[in-house]
Coordinates of C-alpha atoms in Angstrom, one line a residue:
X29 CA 0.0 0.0 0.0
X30 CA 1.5 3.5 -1.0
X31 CA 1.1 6.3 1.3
X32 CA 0.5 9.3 -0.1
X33 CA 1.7 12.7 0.8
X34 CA -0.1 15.7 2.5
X35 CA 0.5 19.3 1.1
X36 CA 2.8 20.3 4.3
X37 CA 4.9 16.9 4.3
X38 CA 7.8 19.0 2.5
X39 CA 11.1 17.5 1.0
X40 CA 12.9 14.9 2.2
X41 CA 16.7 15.4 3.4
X42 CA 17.7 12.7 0.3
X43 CA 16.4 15.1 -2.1
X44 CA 17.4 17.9 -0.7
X45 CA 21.2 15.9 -1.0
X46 CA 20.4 15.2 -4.5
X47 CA 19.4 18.9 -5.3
X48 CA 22.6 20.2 -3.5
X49 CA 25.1 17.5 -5.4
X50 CA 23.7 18.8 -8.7
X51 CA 24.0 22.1 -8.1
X52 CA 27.4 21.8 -7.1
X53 CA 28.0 20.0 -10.5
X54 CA 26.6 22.4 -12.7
X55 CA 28.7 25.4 -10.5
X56 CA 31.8 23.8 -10.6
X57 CA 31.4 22.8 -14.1
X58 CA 30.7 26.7 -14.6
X59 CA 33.8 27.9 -13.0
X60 CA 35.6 25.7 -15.4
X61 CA 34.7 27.0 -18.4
X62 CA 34.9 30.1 -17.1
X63 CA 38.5 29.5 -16.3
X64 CA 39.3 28.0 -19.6
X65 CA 37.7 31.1 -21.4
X66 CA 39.7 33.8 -19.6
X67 CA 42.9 31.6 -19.7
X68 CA 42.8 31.6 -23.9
X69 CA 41.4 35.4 -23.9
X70 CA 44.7 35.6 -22.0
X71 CA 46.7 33.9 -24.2
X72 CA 45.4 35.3 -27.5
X73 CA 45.4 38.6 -26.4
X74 CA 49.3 38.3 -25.7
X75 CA 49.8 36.8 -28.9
X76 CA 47.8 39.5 -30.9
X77 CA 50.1 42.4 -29.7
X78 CA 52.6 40.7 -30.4
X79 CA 51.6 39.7 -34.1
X80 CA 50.3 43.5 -33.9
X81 CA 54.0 44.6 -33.2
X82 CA 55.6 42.6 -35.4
X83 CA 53.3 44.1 -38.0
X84 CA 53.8 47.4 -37.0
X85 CA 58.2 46.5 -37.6
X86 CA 57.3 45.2 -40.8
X87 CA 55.7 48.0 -42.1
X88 CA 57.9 50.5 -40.9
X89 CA 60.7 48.5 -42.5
X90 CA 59.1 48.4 -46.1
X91 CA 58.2 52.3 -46.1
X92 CA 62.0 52.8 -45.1
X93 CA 63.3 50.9 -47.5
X94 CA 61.4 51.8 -49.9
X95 CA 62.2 55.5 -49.5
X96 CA 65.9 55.0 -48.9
X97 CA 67.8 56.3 -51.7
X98 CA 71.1 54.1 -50.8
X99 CA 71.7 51.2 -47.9
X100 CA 74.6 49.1 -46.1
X101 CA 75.4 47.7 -43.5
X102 CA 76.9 49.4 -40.8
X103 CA 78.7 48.3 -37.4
X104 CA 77.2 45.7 -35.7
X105 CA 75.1 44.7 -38.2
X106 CA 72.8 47.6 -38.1
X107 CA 70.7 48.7 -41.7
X108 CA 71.7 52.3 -42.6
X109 CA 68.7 53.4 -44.6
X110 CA 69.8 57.1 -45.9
X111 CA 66.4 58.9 -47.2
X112 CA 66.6 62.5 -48.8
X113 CA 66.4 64.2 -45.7
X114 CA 67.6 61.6 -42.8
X115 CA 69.2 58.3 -41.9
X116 CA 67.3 55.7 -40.7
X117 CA 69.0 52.9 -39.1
X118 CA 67.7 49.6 -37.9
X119 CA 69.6 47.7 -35.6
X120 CA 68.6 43.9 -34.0
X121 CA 70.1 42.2 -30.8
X122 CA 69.1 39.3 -29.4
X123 CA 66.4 41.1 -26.9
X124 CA 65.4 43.9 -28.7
X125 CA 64.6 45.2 -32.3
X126 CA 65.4 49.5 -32.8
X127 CA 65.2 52.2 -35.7
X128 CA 66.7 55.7 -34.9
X129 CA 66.3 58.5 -37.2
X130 CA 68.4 61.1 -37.6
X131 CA 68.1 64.2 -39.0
X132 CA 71.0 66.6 -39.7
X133 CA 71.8 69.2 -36.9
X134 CA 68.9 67.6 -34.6
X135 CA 69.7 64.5 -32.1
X136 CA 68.6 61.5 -33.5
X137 CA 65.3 59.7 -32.4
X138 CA 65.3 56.0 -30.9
X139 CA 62.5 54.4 -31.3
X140 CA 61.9 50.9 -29.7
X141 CA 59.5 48.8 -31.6
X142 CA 59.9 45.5 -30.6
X143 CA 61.2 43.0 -27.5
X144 CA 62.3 40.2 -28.9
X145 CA 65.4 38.3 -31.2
X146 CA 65.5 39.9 -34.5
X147 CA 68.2 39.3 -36.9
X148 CA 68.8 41.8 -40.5
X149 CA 70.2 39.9 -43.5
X150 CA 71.4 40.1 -47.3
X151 CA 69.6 37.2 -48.6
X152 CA 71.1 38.6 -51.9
X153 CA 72.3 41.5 -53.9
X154 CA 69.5 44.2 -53.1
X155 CA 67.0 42.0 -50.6
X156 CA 67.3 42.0 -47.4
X157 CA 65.3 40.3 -44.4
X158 CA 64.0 41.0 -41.3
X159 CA 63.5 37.6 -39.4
X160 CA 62.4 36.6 -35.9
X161 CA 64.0 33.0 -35.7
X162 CA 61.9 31.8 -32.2
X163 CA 58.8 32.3 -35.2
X164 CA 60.5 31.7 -38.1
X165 CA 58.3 34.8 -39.2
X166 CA 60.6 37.0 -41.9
X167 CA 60.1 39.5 -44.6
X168 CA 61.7 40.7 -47.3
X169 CA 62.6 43.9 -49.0
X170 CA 64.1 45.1 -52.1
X171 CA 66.9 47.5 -51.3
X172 CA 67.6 50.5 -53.7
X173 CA 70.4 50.0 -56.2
X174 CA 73.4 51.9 -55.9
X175 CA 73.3 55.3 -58.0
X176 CA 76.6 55.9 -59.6

């Protein structure tokens, strides 16, 4: 014979266990995903600056070199870019990438674009690269030819 319940009988302390345990579930499973999420929003925003850097290096590079009227190398490896009206030289160590600008009779402007390993290079006569090995990310960039 079933007995059956009156309206102020309430709930039993097993389902009042059950209820608890599944609402601990579903929170802890919440602070999961929540941890997940801000971990990769983390991560992707680090890497988007730094692809937004690089970026910003690369472009710079091309509009110097495409505006230098003549380039070497100078000491240390460093790009001597000379435009009409300044030098621009780019310079990479192993911690930090550079361009200064100098214009005649003023002091010349550092600028630091980048912190990390970048290395210059004349893959040939007239093209050079700008590489960072730990990406193997590079680009390349017609130097002008020598005016005689």
């Amino acid at each position: 014979m079933r007995r059956s319940r009156n309206g102020n009988s309430g709930v039993t302390l097993i389902e009042m266990l059950l209820a608890l345990a599944v609402s601990s579930m579903i929170g802890v499973a919440g602070f999961v995903l929540l941890d997940g999420m801000t971990r990769t929003e983390r991560g992707v925003a680090g890497a988007l600056s730094r692809v937004t850097a690089q970026d910003r290096a690369f472009r710079l590079f091309s509009i110097d070199v495409a505006q230098a009227v003549s380039a070497n190398f100078g000491e240390n490896g460093a790009l001597e870019l000379q435009q009409l009206d300044h030098l621009s030289v780019w310079s990479a160590t192993e911690q930090t990438v550079t361009r200064t600008i100098a214009f005649t009779g003023r002091t010349p402007f550092m600028q630091h674009l980048l912190d990390q390993e970048a290395q210059f290079s004349l893959l040939r006569p007239g093209i050079v690269t700008l590489r960072f090995p730990q990406e193997d990310v590079w680009r390349l960039a017609r130097l002008p030819e020598p005016r005689l």
